[in-house]
Structure formats: structure tokens, C-alpha cells
Coordinates of C-alpha atoms in Angstrom, one line a residue:
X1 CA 78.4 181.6 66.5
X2 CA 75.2 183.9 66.7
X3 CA 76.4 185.1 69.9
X4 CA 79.9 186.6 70.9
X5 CA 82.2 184.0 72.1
X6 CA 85.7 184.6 72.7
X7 CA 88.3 182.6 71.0
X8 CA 89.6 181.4 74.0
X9 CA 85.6 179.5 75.2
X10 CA 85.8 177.8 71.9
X11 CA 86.4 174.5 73.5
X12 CA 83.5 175.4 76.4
X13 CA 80.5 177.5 74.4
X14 CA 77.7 176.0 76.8
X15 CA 80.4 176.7 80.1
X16 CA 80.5 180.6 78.7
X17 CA 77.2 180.7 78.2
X18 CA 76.2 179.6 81.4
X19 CA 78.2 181.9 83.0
X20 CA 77.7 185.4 80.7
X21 CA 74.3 184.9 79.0
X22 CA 71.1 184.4 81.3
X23 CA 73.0 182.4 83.5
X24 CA 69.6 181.1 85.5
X25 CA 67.8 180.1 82.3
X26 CA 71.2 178.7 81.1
X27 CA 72.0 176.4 84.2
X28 CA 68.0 175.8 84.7
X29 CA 68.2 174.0 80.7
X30 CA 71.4 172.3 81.7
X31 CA 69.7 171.2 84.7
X32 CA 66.4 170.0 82.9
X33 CA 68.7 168.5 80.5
X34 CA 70.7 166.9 83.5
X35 CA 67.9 165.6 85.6
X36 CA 66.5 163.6 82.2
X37 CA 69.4 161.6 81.7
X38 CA 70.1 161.0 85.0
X39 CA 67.1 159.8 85.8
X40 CA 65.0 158.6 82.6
X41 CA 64.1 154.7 82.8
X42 CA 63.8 154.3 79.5
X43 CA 65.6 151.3 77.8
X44 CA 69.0 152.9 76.5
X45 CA 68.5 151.6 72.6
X46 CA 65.2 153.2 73.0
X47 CA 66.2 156.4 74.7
X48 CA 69.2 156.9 72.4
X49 CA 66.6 155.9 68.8
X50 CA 64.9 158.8 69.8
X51 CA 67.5 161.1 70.8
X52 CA 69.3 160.3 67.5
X53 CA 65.7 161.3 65.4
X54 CA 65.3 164.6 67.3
X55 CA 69.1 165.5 66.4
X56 CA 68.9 164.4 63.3
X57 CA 65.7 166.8 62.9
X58 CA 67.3 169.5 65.0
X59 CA 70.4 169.1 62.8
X60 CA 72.3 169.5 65.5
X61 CA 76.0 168.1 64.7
X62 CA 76.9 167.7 68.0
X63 CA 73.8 165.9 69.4
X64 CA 74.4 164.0 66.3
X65 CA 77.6 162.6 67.0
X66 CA 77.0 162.2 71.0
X67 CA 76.5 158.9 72.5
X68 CA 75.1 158.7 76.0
X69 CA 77.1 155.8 77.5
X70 CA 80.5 156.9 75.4
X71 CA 80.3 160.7 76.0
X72 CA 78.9 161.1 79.6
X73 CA 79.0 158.0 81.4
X74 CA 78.8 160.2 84.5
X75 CA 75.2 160.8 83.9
X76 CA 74.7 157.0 84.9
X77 CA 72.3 156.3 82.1
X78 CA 73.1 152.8 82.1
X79 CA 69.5 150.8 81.0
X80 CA 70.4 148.1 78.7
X81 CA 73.8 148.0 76.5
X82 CA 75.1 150.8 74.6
X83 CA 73.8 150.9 71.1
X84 CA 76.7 150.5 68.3
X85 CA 76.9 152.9 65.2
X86 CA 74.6 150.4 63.0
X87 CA 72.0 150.8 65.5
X88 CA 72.7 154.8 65.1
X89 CA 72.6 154.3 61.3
X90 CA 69.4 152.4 61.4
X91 CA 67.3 155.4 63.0
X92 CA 68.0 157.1 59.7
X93 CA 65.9 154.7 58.1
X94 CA 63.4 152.9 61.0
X95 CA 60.7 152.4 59.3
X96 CA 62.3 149.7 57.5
X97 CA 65.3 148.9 59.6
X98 CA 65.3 145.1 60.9
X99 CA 67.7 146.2 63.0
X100 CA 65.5 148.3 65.5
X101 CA 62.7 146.7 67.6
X102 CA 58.9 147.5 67.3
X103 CA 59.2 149.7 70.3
X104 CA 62.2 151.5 69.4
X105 CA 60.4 152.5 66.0
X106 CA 57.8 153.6 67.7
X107 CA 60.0 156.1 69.8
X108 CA 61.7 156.8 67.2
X109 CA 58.2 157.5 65.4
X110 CA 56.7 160.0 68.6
X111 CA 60.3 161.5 68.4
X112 CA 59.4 162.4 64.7
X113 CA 55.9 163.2 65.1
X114 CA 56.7 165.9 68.1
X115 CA 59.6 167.4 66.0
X116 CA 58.2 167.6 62.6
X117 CA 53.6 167.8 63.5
X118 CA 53.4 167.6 67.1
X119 CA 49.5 169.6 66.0
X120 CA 48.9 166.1 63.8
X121 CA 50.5 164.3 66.5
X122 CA 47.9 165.0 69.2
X123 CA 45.0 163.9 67.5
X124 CA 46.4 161.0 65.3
X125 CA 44.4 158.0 67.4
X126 CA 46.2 155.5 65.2
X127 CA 49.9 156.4 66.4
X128 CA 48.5 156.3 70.1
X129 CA 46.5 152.9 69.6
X130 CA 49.9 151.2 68.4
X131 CA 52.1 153.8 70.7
X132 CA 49.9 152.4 74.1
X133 CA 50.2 149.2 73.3
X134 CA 53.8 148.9 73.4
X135 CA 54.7 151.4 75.9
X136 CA 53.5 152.2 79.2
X137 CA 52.0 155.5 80.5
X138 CA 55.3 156.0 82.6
X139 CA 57.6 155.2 80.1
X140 CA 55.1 157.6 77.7
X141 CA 56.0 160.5 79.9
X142 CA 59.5 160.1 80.3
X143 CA 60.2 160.3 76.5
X144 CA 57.7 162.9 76.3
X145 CA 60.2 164.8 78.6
X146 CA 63.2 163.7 77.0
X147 CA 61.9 164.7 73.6
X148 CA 61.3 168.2 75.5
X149 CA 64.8 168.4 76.2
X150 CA 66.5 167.2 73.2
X151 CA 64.0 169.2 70.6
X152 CA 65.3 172.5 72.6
X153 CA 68.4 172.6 73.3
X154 CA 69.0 170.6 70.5
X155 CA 67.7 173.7 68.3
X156 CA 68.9 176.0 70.5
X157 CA 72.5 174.5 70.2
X158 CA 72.0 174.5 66.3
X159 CA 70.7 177.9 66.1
X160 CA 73.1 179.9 67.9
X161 CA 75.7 177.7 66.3
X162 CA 77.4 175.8 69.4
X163 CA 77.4 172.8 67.3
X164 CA 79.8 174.4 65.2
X165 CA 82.8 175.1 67.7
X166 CA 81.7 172.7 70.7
X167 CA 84.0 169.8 71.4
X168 CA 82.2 166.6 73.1
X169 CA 85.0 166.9 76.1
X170 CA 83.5 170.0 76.6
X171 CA 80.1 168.7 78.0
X172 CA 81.9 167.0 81.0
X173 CA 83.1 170.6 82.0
X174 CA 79.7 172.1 82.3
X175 CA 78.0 169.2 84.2

């Protein structure tokens, strides 16, 4: 942990946070967070591809081993069946993965792109030819957001080393 954390909040980092560290910023990014999973329309298999890249970017153990329907099936984020672990597997390798459709690569792709050259990413007119063709302008947004969300408190998790001592059980306590 970067930050001092009693023994006894090891189970509940974010909870302790939220309570003894910026408490508005800290409930306003658990909020953000919140708000996108509640209410994102995005097909889950495509939602979760791109969740997986950005964690797998953000190294971020804990985002990596969380699964939205298994983990928090509070948050009602319930478009489409939940992905199974070959499907979380196959994000480490999409571009060649026959298990992942055309528009999960490419979320999986703009997950990438934002993470690793979002400058390169702005002006790359090939990605957005194929990426508007496949997804629409509302859909475009709501990963765009999602991506948001995920890329920083993703890092932020990683960097102040949550990932290290939070248990999955201990999202449920902060929502």
C-alpha cells in the first residue's frame, strides 16, 4: 500500500479510503464508476473484452480477476450472457482469437488504443472507418466512458497498491 491502511481495512481498502482520504473525490469515482455499470448498454461480451484490455494494461490484479455478472450482480449489468474464462483468455490475444466477434475486437482494439496512444488514436481515420461501421455513435460513447472509468481507477487501484490487499467481497461493501 502507498497509502496508510490499517491492518484491520485490509479486507475494505476502497471502504477506508472513501471514508479517510478525499472522501468527495473518493465517493464521486465510485459513483462515476457506479453509474457506468449500472447503466452502460453495451453488450456484456463486449463491455467485459474491453474492461479485460484496460486491466490487463492497467495491470490491475484485481480488475483482472473481476467479472461483472459473477462479482457484482447488484450492478444489474445484465446485456447478453456472462462471458466464460476462454472468452477472458481470448482478449489476451484478439487480434487472432476466433473466439471473439468482429465488434468485440474492435472494443477491445479502442480499449487499447486509449490505454497505450490515445494521441495516435485521435487521428488514426482507419481505426474510426472500421470502428463506425460496426458500432454506433451511442454505443461509441458509452465505451468511451467506460474506458474512462476503468483506465483510472484501474491505475489508480494499481498504483496505490489496492490491488494488492483488496478482496473481490470487498466491492459489495463500498457500493
Amino acid at each position: 500500500m502507498r497509502v496508510a491502511l490499517p491492518e484491520a481495512h485490509h479486507q475494505n481498502p476502497l471502504g477506508h479510503l472513501s471514508e479517510h482520504y478525499a472522501p468527495e473525490i473518493v465517493n464521486a469515482a465510485f459513483g462515476f464508476s457506479d453509474v457506468t455499470y449500472r447503466t452502460s448498454k453495451l453488450p456484456t461480451r463486449l463491455f467485459e473484452g474491453a474492461r479485460m484490455r484496460t486491466a490487463l494494461i492497467n495491470g490491475c490484479q484485481l480488475c483482472q480477476n473481476f467479472r461483472v455478472l459473477r462479482d457484482r450482480p447488484d450492478l444489474e449489468h445484465n446485456n447478453g450472457p456472462a462471458p466464460d474464462e476462454a472468452f477472458y483468455a481470448a482478449v489476451n490475444e484478439w487480434r487472432t482469437s476466433p473466439v471473439l466477434s468482429e465488434r468485440e475486437k474492435l472494443a477491445i482494439e479502442y480499449a487499447e488504443k486509449v490505454g497505450l496512444d490515445p494521441k495516435a488514436l485521435a487521428t488514426d481515420e482507419d481505426f474510426w472507418t472500421r470502428y463506425k461501421a460496426a458500432l454506433t455513435d451511442d454505443e461509441i460513447v458509452d465505451l468511451a466512458f467506460c474506458v474512462a472509468v476503468w483506465m483510472g481507477l484501474g491505475r489508480v487501484a494499481h498504483v496505490l497498491g489496492l490491488d494488492a490487499v483488496c478482496a473481490l467481497p470487498a466491492l459489495r461493501e463500498v457500493a
